Tab-separated table of C-alpha atoms in Angstrom:
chain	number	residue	atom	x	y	z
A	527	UNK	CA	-2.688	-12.555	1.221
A	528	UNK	CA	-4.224	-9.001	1.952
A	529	UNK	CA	-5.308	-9.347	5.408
A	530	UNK	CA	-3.511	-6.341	5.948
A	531	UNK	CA	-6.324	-3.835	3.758
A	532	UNK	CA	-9.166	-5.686	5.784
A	533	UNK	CA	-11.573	-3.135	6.660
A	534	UNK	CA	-10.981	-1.067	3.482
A	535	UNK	CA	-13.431	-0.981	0.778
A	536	UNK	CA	-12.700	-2.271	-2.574
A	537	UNK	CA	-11.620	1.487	-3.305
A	538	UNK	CA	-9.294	1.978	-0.929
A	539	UNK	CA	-7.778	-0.865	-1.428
A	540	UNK	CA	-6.910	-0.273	-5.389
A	541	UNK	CA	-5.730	3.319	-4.266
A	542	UNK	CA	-3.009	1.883	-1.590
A	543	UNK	CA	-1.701	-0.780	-4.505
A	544	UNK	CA	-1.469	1.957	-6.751
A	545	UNK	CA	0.340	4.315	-4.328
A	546	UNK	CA	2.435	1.280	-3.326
A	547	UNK	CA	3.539	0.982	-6.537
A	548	UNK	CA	4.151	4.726	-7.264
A	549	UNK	CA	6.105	5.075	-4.568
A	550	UNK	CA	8.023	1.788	-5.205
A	551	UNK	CA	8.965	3.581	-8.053
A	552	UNK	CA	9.884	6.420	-6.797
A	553	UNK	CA	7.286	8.809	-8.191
A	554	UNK	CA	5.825	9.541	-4.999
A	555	UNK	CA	6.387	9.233	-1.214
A	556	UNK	CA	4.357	8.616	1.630
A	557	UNK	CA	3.662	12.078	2.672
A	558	UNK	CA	1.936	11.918	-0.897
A	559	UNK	CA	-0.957	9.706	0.006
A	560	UNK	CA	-4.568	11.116	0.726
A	561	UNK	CA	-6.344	10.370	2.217
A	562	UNK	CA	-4.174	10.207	5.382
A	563	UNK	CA	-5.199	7.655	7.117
A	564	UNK	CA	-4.499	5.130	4.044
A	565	UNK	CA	-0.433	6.228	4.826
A	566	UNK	CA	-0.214	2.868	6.794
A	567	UNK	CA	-2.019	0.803	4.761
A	568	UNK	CA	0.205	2.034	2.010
A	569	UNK	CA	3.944	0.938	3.910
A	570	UNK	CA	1.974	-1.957	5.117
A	571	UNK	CA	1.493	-3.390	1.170
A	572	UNK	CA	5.084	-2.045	0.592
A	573	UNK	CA	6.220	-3.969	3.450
A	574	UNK	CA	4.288	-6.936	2.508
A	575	UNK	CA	5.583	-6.633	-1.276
A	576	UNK	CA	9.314	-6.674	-0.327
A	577	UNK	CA	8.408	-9.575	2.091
A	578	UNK	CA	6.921	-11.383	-1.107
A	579	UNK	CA	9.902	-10.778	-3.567
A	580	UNK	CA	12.360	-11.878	-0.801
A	581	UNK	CA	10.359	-14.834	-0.428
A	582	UNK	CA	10.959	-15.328	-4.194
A	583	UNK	CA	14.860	-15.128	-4.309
């Protein structure tokens, strides 16, 4: 399910969730995250979130 954060360390990976999330709630945006090179990894898990819940319905 998170072949998209392979590569990251288990770090990075909890700070593009939590991002994700903040931004899902609009608290944040993308220009937000840093470091910068965790901005894809970031609308990659929001991507793969909205994927999920549409899945759902």
């Amino acid at each position: 399910m998170e072949k998209h954060l392979e590569g990251l360390t288990l770090v990075q990976k909890r700070l593009v969730k939590a991002y994700a999330t903040s931004i899902m709630g609009g608290v944040r945006t993308v220009k937000d995250v840093k470091p910068e090179v965790l901005q894809r990894y970031v609308e990659l898990e929001i991507a793969e979130r909205e994927i999920t819940k549409l899945a759902d319905a």
